[in-house]
Tab-separated table of C-alpha atoms in Angstrom:
chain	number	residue	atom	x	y	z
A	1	UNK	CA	0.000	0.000	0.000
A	2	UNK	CA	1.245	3.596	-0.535
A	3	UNK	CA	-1.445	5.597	1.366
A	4	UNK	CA	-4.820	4.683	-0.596
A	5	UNK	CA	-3.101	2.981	-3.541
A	6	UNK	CA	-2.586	-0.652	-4.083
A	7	UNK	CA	1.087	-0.492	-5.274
A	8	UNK	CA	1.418	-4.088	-5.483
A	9	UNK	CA	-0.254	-7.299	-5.263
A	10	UNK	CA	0.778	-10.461	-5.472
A	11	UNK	CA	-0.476	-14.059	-4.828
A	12	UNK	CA	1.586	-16.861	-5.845
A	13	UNK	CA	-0.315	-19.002	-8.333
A	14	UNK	CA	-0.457	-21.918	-5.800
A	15	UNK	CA	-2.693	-19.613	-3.277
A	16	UNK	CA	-5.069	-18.362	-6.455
A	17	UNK	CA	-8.502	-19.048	-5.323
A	18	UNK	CA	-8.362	-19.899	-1.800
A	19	UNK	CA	-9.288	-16.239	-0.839
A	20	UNK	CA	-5.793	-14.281	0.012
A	21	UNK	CA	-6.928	-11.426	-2.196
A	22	UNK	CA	-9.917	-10.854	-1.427
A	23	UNK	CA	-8.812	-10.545	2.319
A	24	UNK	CA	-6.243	-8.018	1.197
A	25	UNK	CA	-8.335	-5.949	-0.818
A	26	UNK	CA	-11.009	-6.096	1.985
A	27	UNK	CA	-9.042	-4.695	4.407
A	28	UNK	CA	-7.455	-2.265	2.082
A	29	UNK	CA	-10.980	-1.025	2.203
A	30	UNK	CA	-11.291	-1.237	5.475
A	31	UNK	CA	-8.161	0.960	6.251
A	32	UNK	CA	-9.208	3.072	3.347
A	33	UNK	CA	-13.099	3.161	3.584
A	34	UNK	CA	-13.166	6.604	1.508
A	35	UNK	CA	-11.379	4.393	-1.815
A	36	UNK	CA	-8.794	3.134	-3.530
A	37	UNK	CA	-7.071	3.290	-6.821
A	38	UNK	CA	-4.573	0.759	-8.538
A	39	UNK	CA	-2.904	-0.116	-11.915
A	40	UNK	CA	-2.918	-3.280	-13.677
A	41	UNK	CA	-1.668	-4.287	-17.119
A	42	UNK	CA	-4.145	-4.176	-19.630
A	43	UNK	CA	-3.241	-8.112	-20.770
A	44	UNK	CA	-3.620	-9.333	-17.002
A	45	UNK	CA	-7.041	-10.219	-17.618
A	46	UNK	CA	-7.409	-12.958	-14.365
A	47	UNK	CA	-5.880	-9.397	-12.118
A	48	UNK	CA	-8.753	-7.503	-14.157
A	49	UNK	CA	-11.689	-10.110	-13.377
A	50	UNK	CA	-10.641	-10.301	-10.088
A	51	UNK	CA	-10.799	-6.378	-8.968
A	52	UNK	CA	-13.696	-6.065	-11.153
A	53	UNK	CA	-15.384	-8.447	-8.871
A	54	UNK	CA	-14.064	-6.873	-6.267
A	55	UNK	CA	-16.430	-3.801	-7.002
A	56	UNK	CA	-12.968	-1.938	-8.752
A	57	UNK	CA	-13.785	0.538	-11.530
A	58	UNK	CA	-11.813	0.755	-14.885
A	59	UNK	CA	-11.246	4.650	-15.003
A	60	UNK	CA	-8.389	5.361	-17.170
A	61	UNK	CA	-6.313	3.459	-19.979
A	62	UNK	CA	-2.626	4.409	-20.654
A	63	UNK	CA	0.948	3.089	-21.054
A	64	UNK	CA	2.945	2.108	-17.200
A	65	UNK	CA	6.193	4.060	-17.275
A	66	UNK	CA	9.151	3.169	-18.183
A	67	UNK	CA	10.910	0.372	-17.545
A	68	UNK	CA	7.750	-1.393	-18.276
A	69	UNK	CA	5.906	1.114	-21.081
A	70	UNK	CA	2.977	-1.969	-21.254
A	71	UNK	CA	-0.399	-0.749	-21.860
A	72	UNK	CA	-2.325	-0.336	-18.197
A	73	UNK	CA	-5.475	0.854	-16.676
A	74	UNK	CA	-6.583	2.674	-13.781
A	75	UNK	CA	-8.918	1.080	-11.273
A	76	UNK	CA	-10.656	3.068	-8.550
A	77	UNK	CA	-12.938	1.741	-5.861
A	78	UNK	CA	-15.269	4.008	-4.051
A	79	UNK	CA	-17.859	3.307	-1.335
């Protein structure tokens, strides 16, 4: 976290679907409770489906900065 903004998230594939991120997000949101933003690549379409579900808003599409430069999009969550 860096203040309201999911900086990075990871769950090794061997945790995937046993819950770890939706306990992170939900208390993201619960130290947070006014919102929260993120950035995902565009391509990461299991990260997308997830925050989507997860009540997330796409808000934005762009390019990450460098080193990266992949196409990304902005994801905001608000109460």
């Amino acid at each position: 976290m860096n203040g309201s903004y999911i900086d990075r998230m990871y769950v090794d594939p061997t945790e995937w679907r046993k819950g770890w991120g939706t306990r992170f997000v939900a208390l993201a949101k619960t130290l947070f409770p006014g919102g929260l933003q993120l950035h995902t690549h565009q391509q990461n379409l299991v990260a997308r489906e997830f925050y989507e579900r997860q009540g997330f808003t796409a808000v934005k599409f762009g390019i990450s900065p460098p080193l990266e430069c992949a196409p990304d999009v902005e994801y905001h969550w608000r109460p």
